[in-house]
Structures are given as structure tokens and as C-alpha cells.
mmCIF file of C-alpha atoms in Angstrom:
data_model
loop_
_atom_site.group_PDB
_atom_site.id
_atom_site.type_symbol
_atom_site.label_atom_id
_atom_site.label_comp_id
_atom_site.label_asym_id
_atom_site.label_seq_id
_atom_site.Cartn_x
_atom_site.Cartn_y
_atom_site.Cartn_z
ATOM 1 C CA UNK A 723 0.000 0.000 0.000
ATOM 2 C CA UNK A 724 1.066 3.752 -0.699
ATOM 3 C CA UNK A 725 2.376 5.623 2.017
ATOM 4 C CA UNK A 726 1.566 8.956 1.916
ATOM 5 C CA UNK A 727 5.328 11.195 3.633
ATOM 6 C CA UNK A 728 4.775 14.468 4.830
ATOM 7 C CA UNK A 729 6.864 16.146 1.689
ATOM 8 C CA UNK A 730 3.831 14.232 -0.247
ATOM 9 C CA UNK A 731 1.140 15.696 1.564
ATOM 10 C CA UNK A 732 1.930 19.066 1.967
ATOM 11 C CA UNK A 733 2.080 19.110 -2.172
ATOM 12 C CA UNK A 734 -0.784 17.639 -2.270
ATOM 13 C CA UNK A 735 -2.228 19.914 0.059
ATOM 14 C CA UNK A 736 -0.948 22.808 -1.978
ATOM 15 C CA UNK A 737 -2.424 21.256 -5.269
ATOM 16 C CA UNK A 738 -5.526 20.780 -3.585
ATOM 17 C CA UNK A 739 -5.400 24.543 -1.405
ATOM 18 C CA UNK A 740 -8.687 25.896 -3.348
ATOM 19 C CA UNK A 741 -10.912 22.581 -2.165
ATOM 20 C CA UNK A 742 -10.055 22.781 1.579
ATOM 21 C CA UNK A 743 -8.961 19.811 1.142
ATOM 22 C CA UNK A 744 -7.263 18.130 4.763
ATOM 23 C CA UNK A 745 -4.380 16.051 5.059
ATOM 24 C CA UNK A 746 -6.047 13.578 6.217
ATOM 25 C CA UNK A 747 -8.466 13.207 3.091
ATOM 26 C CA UNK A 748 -4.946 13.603 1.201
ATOM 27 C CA UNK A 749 -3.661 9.889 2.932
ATOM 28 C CA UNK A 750 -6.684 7.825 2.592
ATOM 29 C CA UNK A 751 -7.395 8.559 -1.307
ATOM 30 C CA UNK A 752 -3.437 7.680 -1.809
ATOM 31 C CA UNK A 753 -3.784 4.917 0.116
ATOM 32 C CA UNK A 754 -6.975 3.838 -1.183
ATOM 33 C CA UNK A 755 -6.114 4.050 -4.618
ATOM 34 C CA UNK A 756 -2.954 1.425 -3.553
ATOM 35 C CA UNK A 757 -5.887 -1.130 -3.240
ATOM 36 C CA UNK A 758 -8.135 -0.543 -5.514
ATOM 37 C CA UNK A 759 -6.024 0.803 -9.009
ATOM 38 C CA UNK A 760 -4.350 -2.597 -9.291
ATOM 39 C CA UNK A 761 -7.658 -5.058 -9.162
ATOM 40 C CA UNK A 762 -8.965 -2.830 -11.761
ATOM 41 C CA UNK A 763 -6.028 -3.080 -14.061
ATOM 42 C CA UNK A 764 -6.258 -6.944 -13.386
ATOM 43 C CA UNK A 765 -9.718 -6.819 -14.072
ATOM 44 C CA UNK A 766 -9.543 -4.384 -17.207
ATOM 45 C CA UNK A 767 -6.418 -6.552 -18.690
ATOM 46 C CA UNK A 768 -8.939 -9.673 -18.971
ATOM 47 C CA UNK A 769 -11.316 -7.511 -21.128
ATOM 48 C CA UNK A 770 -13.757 -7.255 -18.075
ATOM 49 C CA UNK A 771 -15.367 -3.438 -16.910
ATOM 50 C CA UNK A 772 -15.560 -2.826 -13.207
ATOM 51 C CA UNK A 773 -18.814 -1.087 -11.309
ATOM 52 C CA UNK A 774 -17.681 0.544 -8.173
ATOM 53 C CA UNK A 775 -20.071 1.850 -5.532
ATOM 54 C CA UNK A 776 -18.696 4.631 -3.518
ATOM 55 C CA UNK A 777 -20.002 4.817 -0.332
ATOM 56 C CA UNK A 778 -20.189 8.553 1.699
ATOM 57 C CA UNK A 779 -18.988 10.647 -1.394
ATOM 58 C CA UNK A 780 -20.267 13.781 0.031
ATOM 59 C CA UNK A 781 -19.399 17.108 -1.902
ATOM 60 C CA UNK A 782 -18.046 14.932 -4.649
ATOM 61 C CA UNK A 783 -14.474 16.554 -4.257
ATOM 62 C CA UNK A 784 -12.710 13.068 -3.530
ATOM 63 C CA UNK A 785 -14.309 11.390 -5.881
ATOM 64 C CA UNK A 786 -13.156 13.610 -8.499
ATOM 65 C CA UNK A 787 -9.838 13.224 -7.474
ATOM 66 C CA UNK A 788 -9.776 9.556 -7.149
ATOM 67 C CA UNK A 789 -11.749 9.320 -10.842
ATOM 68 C CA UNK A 790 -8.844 11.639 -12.156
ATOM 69 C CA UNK A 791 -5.922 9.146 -10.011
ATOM 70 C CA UNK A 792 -7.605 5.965 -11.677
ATOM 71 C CA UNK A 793 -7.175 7.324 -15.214
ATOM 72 C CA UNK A 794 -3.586 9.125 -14.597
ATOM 73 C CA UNK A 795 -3.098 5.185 -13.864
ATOM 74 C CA UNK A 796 -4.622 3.601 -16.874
ATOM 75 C CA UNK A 797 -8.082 3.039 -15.500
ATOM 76 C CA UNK A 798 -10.527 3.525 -18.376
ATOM 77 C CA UNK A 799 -13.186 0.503 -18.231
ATOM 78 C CA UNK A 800 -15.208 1.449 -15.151
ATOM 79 C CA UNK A 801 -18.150 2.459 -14.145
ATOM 80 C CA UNK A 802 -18.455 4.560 -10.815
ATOM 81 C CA UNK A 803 -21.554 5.305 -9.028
ATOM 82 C CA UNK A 804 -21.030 7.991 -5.921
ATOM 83 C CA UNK A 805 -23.318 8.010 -3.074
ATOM 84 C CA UNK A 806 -23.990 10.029 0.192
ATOM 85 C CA UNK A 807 -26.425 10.029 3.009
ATOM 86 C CA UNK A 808 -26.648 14.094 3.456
ATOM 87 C CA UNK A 809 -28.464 15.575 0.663
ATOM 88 C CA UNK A 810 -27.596 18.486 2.009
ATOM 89 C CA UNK A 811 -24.179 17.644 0.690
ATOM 90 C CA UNK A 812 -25.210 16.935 -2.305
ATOM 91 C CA UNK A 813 -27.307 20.421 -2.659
ATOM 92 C CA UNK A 814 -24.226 22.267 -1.762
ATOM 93 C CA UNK A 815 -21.906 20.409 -4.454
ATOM 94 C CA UNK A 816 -24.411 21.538 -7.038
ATOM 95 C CA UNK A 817 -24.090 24.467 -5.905
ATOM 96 C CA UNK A 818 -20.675 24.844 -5.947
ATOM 97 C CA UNK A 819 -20.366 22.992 -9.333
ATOM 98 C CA UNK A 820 -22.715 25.679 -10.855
ATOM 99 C CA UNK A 821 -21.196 28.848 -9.200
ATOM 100 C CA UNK A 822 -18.123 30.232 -12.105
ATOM 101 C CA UNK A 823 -16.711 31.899 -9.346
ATOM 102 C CA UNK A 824 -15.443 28.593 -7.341
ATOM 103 C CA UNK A 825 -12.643 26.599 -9.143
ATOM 104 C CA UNK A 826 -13.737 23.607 -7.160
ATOM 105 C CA UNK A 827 -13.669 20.240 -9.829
ATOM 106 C CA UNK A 828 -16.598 17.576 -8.123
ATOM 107 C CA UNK A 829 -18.081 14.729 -9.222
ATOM 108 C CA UNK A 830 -21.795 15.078 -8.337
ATOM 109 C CA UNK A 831 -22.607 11.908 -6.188
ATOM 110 C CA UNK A 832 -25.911 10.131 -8.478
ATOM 111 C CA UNK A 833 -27.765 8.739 -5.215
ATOM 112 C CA UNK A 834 -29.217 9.212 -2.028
ATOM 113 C CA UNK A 835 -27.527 6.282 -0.001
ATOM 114 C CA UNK A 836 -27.120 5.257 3.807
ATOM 115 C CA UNK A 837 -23.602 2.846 3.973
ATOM 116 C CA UNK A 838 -26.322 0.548 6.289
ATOM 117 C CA UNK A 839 -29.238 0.570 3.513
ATOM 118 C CA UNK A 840 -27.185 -1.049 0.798
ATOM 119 C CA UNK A 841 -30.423 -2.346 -1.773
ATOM 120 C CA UNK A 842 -29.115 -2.985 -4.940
ATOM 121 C CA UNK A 843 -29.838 -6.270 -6.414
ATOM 122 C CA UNK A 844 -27.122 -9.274 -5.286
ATOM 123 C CA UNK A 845 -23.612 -9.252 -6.986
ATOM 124 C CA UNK A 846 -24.497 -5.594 -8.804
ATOM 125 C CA UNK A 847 -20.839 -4.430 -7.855
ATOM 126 C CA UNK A 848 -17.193 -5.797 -8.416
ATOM 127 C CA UNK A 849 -15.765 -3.016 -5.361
ATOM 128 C CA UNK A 850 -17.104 -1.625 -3.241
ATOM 129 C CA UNK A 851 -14.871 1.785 -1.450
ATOM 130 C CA UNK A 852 -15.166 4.602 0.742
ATOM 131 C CA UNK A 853 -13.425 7.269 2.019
ATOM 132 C CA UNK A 854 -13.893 8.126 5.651
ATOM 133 C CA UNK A 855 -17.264 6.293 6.087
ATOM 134 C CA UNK A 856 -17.052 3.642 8.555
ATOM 135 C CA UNK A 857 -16.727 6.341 11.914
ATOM 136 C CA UNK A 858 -20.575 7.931 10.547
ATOM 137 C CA UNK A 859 -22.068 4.651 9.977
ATOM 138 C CA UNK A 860 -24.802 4.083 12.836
ATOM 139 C CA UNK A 861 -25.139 0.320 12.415
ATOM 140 C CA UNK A 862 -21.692 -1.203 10.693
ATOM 141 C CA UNK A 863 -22.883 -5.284 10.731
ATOM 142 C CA UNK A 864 -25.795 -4.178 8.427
ATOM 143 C CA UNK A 865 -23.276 -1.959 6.430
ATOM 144 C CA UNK A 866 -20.826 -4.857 6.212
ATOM 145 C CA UNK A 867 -24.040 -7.519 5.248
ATOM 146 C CA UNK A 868 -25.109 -5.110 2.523
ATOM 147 C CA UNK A 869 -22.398 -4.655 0.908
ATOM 148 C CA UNK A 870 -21.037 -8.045 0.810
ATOM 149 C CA UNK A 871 -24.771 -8.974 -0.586
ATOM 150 C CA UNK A 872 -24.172 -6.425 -3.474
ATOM 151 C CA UNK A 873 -20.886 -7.540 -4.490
ATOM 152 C CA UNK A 874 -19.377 -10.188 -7.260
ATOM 153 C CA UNK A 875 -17.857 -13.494 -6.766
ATOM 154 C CA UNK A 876 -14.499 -12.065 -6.074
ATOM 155 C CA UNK A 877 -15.138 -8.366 -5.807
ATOM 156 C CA UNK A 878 -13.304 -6.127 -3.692
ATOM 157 C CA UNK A 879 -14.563 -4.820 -0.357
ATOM 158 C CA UNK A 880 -12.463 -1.513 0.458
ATOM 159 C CA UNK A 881 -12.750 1.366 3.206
ATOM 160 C CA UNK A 882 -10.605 4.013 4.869
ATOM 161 C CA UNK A 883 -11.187 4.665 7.971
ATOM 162 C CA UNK A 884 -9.494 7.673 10.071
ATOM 163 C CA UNK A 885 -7.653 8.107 12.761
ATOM 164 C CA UNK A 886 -10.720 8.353 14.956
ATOM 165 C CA UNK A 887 -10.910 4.793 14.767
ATOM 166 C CA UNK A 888 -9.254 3.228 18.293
ATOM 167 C CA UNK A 889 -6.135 0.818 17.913
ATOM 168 C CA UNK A 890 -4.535 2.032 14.510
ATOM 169 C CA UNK A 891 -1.492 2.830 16.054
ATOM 170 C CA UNK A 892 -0.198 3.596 19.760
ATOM 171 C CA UNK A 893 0.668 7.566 19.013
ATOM 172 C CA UNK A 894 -1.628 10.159 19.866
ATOM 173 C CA UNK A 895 -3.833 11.094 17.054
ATOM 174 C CA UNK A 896 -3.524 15.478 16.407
ATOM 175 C CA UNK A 897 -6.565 16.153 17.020
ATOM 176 C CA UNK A 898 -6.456 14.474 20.976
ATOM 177 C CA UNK A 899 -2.834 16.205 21.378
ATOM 178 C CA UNK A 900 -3.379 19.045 23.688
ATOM 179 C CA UNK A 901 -1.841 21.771 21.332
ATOM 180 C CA UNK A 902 -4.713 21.083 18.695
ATOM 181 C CA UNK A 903 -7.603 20.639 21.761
ATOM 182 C CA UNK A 904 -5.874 24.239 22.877
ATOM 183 C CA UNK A 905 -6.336 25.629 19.372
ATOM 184 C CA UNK A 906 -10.583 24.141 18.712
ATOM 185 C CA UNK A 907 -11.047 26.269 22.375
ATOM 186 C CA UNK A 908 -9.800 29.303 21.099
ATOM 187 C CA UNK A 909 -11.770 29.039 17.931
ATOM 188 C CA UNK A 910 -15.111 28.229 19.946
ATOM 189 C CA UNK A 911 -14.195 31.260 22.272
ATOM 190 C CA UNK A 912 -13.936 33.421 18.710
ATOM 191 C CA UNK A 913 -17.324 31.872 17.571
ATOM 192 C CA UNK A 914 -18.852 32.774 20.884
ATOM 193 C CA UNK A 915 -17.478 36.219 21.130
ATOM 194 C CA UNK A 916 -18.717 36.848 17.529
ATOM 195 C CA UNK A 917 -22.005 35.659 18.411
ATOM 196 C CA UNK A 918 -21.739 32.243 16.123
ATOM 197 C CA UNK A 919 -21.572 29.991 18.722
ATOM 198 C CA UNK A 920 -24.268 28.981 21.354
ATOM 199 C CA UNK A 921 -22.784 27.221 24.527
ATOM 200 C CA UNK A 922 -25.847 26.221 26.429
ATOM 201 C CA UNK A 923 -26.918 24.623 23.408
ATOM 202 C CA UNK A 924 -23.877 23.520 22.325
ATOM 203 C CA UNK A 925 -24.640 24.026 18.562
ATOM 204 C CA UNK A 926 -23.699 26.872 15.991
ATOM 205 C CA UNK A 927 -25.976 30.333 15.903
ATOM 206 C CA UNK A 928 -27.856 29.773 14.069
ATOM 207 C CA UNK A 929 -28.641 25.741 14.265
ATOM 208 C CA UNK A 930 -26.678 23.872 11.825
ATOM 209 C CA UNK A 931 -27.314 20.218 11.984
ATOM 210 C CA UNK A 932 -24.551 19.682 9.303
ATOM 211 C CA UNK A 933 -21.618 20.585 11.713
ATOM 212 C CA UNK A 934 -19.908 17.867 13.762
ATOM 213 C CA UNK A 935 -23.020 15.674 13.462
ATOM 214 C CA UNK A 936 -21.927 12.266 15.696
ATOM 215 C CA UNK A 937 -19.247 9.577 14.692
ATOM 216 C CA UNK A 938 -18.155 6.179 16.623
ATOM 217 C CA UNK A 939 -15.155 5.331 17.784
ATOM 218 C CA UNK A 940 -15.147 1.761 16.694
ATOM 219 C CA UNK A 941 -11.809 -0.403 17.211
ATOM 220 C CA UNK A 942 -9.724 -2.073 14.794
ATOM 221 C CA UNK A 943 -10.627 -5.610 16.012
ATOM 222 C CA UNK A 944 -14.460 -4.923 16.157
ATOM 223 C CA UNK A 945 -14.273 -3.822 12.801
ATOM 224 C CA UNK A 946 -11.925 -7.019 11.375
ATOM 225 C CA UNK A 947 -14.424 -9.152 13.211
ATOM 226 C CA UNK A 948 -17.354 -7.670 11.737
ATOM 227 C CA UNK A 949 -15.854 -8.129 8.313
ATOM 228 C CA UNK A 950 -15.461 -11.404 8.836
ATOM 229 C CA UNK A 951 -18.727 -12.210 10.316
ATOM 230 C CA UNK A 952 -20.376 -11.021 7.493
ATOM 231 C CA UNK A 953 -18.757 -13.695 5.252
ATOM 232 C CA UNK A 954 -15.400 -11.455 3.741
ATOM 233 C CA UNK A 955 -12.329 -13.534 3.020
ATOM 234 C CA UNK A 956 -8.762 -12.373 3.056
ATOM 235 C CA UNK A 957 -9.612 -9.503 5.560
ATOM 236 C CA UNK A 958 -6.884 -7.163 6.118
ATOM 237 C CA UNK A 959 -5.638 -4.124 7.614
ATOM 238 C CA UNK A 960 -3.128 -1.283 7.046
ATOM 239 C CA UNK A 961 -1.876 2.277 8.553
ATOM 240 C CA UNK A 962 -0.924 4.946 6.492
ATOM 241 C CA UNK A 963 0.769 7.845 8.859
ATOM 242 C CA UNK A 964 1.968 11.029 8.745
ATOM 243 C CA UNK A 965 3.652 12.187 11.853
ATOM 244 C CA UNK A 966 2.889 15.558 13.032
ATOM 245 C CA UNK A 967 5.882 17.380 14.277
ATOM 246 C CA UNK A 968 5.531 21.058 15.370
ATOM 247 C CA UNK A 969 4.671 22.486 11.748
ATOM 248 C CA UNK A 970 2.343 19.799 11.187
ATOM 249 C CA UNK A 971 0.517 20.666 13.843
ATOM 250 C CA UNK A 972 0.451 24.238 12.721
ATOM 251 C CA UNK A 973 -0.429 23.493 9.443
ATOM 252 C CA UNK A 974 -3.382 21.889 10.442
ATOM 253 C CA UNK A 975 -4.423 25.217 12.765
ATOM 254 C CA UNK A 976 -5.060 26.672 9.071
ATOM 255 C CA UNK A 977 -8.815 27.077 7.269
ATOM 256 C CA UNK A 978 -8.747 23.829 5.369
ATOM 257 C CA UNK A 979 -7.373 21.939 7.663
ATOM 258 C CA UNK A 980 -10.199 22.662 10.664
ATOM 259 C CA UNK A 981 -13.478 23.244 7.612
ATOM 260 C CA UNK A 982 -14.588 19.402 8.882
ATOM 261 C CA UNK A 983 -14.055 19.886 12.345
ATOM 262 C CA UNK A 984 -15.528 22.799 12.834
ATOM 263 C CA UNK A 985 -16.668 24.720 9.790
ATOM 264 C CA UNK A 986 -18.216 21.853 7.519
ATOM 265 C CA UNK A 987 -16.390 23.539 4.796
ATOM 266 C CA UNK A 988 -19.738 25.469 2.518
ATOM 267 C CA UNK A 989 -22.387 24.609 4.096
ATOM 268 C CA UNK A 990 -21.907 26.643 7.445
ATOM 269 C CA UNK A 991 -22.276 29.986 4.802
ATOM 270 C CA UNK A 992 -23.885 32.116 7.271
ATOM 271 C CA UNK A 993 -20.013 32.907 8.610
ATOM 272 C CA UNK A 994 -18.767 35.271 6.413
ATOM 273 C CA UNK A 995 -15.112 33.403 4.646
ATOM 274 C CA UNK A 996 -12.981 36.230 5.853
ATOM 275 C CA UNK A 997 -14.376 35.934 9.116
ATOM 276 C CA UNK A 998 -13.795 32.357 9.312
ATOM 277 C CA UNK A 999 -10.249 33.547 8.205
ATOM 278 C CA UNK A 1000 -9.819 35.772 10.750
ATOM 279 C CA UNK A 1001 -10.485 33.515 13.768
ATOM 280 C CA UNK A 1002 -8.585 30.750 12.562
ATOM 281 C CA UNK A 1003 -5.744 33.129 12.489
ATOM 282 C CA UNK A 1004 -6.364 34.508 15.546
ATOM 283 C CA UNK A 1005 -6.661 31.050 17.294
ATOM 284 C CA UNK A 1006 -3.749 29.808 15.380
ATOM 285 C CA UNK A 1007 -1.573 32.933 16.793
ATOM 286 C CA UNK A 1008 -3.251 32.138 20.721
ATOM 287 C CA UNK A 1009 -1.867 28.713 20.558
ATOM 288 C CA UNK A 1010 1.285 28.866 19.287
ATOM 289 C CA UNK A 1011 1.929 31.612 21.970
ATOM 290 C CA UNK A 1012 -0.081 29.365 24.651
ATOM 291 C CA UNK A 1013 1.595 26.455 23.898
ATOM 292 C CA UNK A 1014 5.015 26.751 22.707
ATOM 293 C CA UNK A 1015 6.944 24.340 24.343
ATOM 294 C CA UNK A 1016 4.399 22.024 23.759
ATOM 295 C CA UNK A 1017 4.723 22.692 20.148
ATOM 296 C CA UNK A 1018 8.550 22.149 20.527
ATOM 297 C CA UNK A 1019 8.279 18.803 22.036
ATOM 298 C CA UNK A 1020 6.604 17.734 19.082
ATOM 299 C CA UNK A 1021 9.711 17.982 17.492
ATOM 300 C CA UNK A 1022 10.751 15.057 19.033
ATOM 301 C CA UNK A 1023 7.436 12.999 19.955
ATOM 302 C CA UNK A 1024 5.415 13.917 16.964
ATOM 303 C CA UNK A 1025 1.719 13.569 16.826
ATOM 304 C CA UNK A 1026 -0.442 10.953 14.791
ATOM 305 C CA UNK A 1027 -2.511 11.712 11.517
ATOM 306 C CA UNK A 1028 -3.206 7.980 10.248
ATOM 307 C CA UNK A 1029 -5.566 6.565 8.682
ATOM 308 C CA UNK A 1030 -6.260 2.598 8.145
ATOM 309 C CA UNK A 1031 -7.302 0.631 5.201
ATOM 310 C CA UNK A 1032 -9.611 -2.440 5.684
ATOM 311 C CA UNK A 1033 -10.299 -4.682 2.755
ATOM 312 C CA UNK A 1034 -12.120 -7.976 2.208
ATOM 313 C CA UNK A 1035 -12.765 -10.303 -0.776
ATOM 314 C CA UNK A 1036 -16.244 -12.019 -1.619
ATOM 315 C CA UNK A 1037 -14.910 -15.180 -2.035
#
């Protein structure tokens, strides 16, 4: 599997600067692609075309990329079918695919889709992938049924899952490192003082169910388990990391890296961009003068940003 080095991301990251695009995103479509790019090029060398349904495709910004990675590669007889839960996501990457003034390239996902409410017909699919899916999904046995159901005799089962999941490695993942916990208060303390933040409630001002809606904190072995369980052969794992040393960390205190966390990139548009800009700036400066020998140690005991690869095989 591709590894994805810190010199990697951070041109990747500057490719991608006008999406928002985070690191993290950056890892699991390399890593993704590791998997997947080779069974198609098996596949397409014996003459046969590949349907792949992509689970959680939201804005349709990775799945452009990883459309654009497959053909860079030699990818050409496939069919792809992109699918998300939100349609609110969906909305908003018309939107954005419409508006001249955004240089943002999408693929609009085609369906309406929960990962748990898989109902295409048995073996409709020969893979299966997702980006970043497994931590939203509510019930991941039914997930894991459904999509074993819809897949070929030998198709492909594969899913990145983030850092959020427990057990991919034993380093502290950035965002529980105390520097980056340091840096979200400062922002909420901005949003609050600006009057975009309510803290009884808890929730943005005004309501926006779209921002840091819940995820699960499954482990690694639960998840194997599952996989097996529902009848996947040749289950695996992998971690691809990028340690976070002090200008990691303080690249991810910028506007991109913090949109899922707590922006939700477009669709919180009642906050002005600029003041967006200015708090993460603000926050970013607070920090690194809060926490500067925190920062430093870093240097030496760098952070986590992983993210794991799980794939399977209908046998």
C-alpha cells in the first residue's frame, strides 16, 4: 500500500489549497487508490469493466480526485456510481459545481444512499470503497451484510477509515494532542465572542445540523471481526501515517485543515469566509503563543494523523 510522507502531503495539500482539502483526506485517497487501481487493471487486462459503488462521497471533491488518479493510472473501463447520506451535501456540491466563481472540480454523487441501507440487487458491484465512512455509519454489521450482498464473486470490499478509529497505532492522534484541543477552544471562544456559537446549546448560531453531526469510535478488532462475520475472506488491515511534528501541527491550525471539524467547509455559509479567516488566524496565533513548548516537544514525539485501510474479498 502507498504511504503517503509528509513532503507528499503538503504538495498535495498545496495542489488541492482551493478545495479545503485536509491532510487527512490527502492519505486515505493515496492509500486507497494502492488497493483498488491494481484489481482494476487486473480486471480491465482480462477484457472485463468494473462497477464501483462509492459509499459517503459527500461534496463529490474526492471522488473527483480519485476518478482523475484511476485514469492518470490507466483506469478507463469502469463504471463509478457515488453516493452520500446528506443531501444536504449533495445540494451544496451543485451548488458549488454551478457557481463560475469557485474553481472547485466535483463529481456530483448520483444517489441518495445510507452505507447501512445497501439495496441494490445481489452481486451488482465488483468493489465496493469509501473514504472516511465507517466512523458515521450508525449500524456497521448491516453496512458490512449489505455490501457483501451487493458484491461479485471475487469483488473487492475496500474502506478508509481515520484516525478516529481506536487501535490504529499507539501515538496520539492530532486532534487528541493538547496543542490542537488548545487551538478548537480558542476558535469556539472566537465563535462565541462573535455571536456564532451557542454554549448552552452547544450548537452553531444559528442551528446547523450539518456541523460535527456524531461519529463512533469503533476499534480495529471490532471492525476485522465484523468483516469477517459477514462472510469477507482475506480480511486485512493497514496504517498509512503522517507524523505531526511542530509544523504539522500548525499546518493543520489553518482554514482547510479545521473546515470538517468545525466549519463543515460550505455549508456553514452564514459565517462570512474572511471571518472564518480571521479567527482561525487569531486562534492559530493564541496557541502557538499558549503552547510553545508544547509545540517544541513535538519535534521530538510527533503527533499521529493515520488513517487505516480495511479490505475484504467475496470469495
Amino acid at each position: 500500500m502507498s504511504v503517503f510522507t509528509s513532503v507528499s502531503a503538503k504538495d498535495y495539500a498545496t495542489k488541492y489549497s482551493d478545495t479545503g482539502v485536509n491532510i487527512g483526506y490527502a492519505i486515505s485517497e493515496t492509500a486507497l487508490l494502492g488497493s483498488v487501481v491494481p484489481y482494476l487493471l487486473e480486471r480491465q487486462a482480462l477484457g472485463k469493466k468494473s462497477k464501483i459503488l462509492e459509499l459517503g462521497s459527500g461534496s463529490g471533491r474526492a471522488t473527483n480526485r480519485i476518478e482523475q488518479a484511476m485514469k492518470d493510472s490507466g483506469v478507463t473501463n469502469y463504471e463509478l456510481l457515488p453516493t452520500e447520506i446528506d443531501w444536504k451535501n449533495i445540494n451544496a456540491a451543485m451548488d458549488l459545481y454551478t457557481d463560475p466563481k469557485v474553481p472547485i472540480k466535483l463529481t456530483i454523487p448520483k444517489l441518495n444512499l445510507a452505507a447501512e441501507t445497501i439495496s441494490f440487487a445481489p452481486e451488482s458491484f465488483d468493489e465496493v470503497i469509501g473514504t472516511q465512512v465507517i466512523h458515521w455509519v450508525d449500524n456497521l454489521p448491516m453496512f458490512f451484510k449489505g455490501a457483501f450482498r451487493a458484491l461479485k464473486h471475487d469483488g473487492l470490499f475496500a474502506q478508509m477509515g481515520s484516525g478516529i478509529i481506536e487501535g490504529v497505532n499507539d501515538q496520539t492522534h492530532f486532534t487528541e494532542h493538547e496543542v490542537y484541543k488548545h487551538f478548537q477552544n480558542c476558535v469556539k471562544e472566537l465563535l462565541i465572542e462573535k455571536g456564532f456559537w451557542d454554549e448552552a446549546n452547544g450548537d452553531f448560531s444559528p442551528k446547523n445540523k450539518t456541523v460535527n453531526p456524531k461519529f463512533h469510535r469503533y476499534n480495529v478488532p471490532q471492525i476485522m471481526q465484523l468483516l469477517e462475520n459477514s462472510g469477507f475472506s482475506d480480511v486485512e488491515n493497514s496504517v498509512s501515517d503522517v507524523p505531526v511534528n511542530s509544523d504539522q501541527m500548525i499546518a493543520r491550525m489553518g482554514l482547510g485543515a479545521v473546515q470538517m471539524f468545525l466549519f463543515q467547509g460550505p455549508y456553514a455559509n452564514y459565517i462570512p469566509e474572511e471571518v472564518k479567516l480571521e479567527i482561525v488566524n487569531k486562534a492559530r496565533e493564541i496557541t502557538i503563543r499558549d503552547k510553545a513548548e508544547q509545540l517544541k516537544d513535538l519535534d521530538s514525539h510527533p503527533a499521529s494523523d493515520s488513517v487505516i485501510l480495511f479490505v475484504g474479498k467475496k470469495p
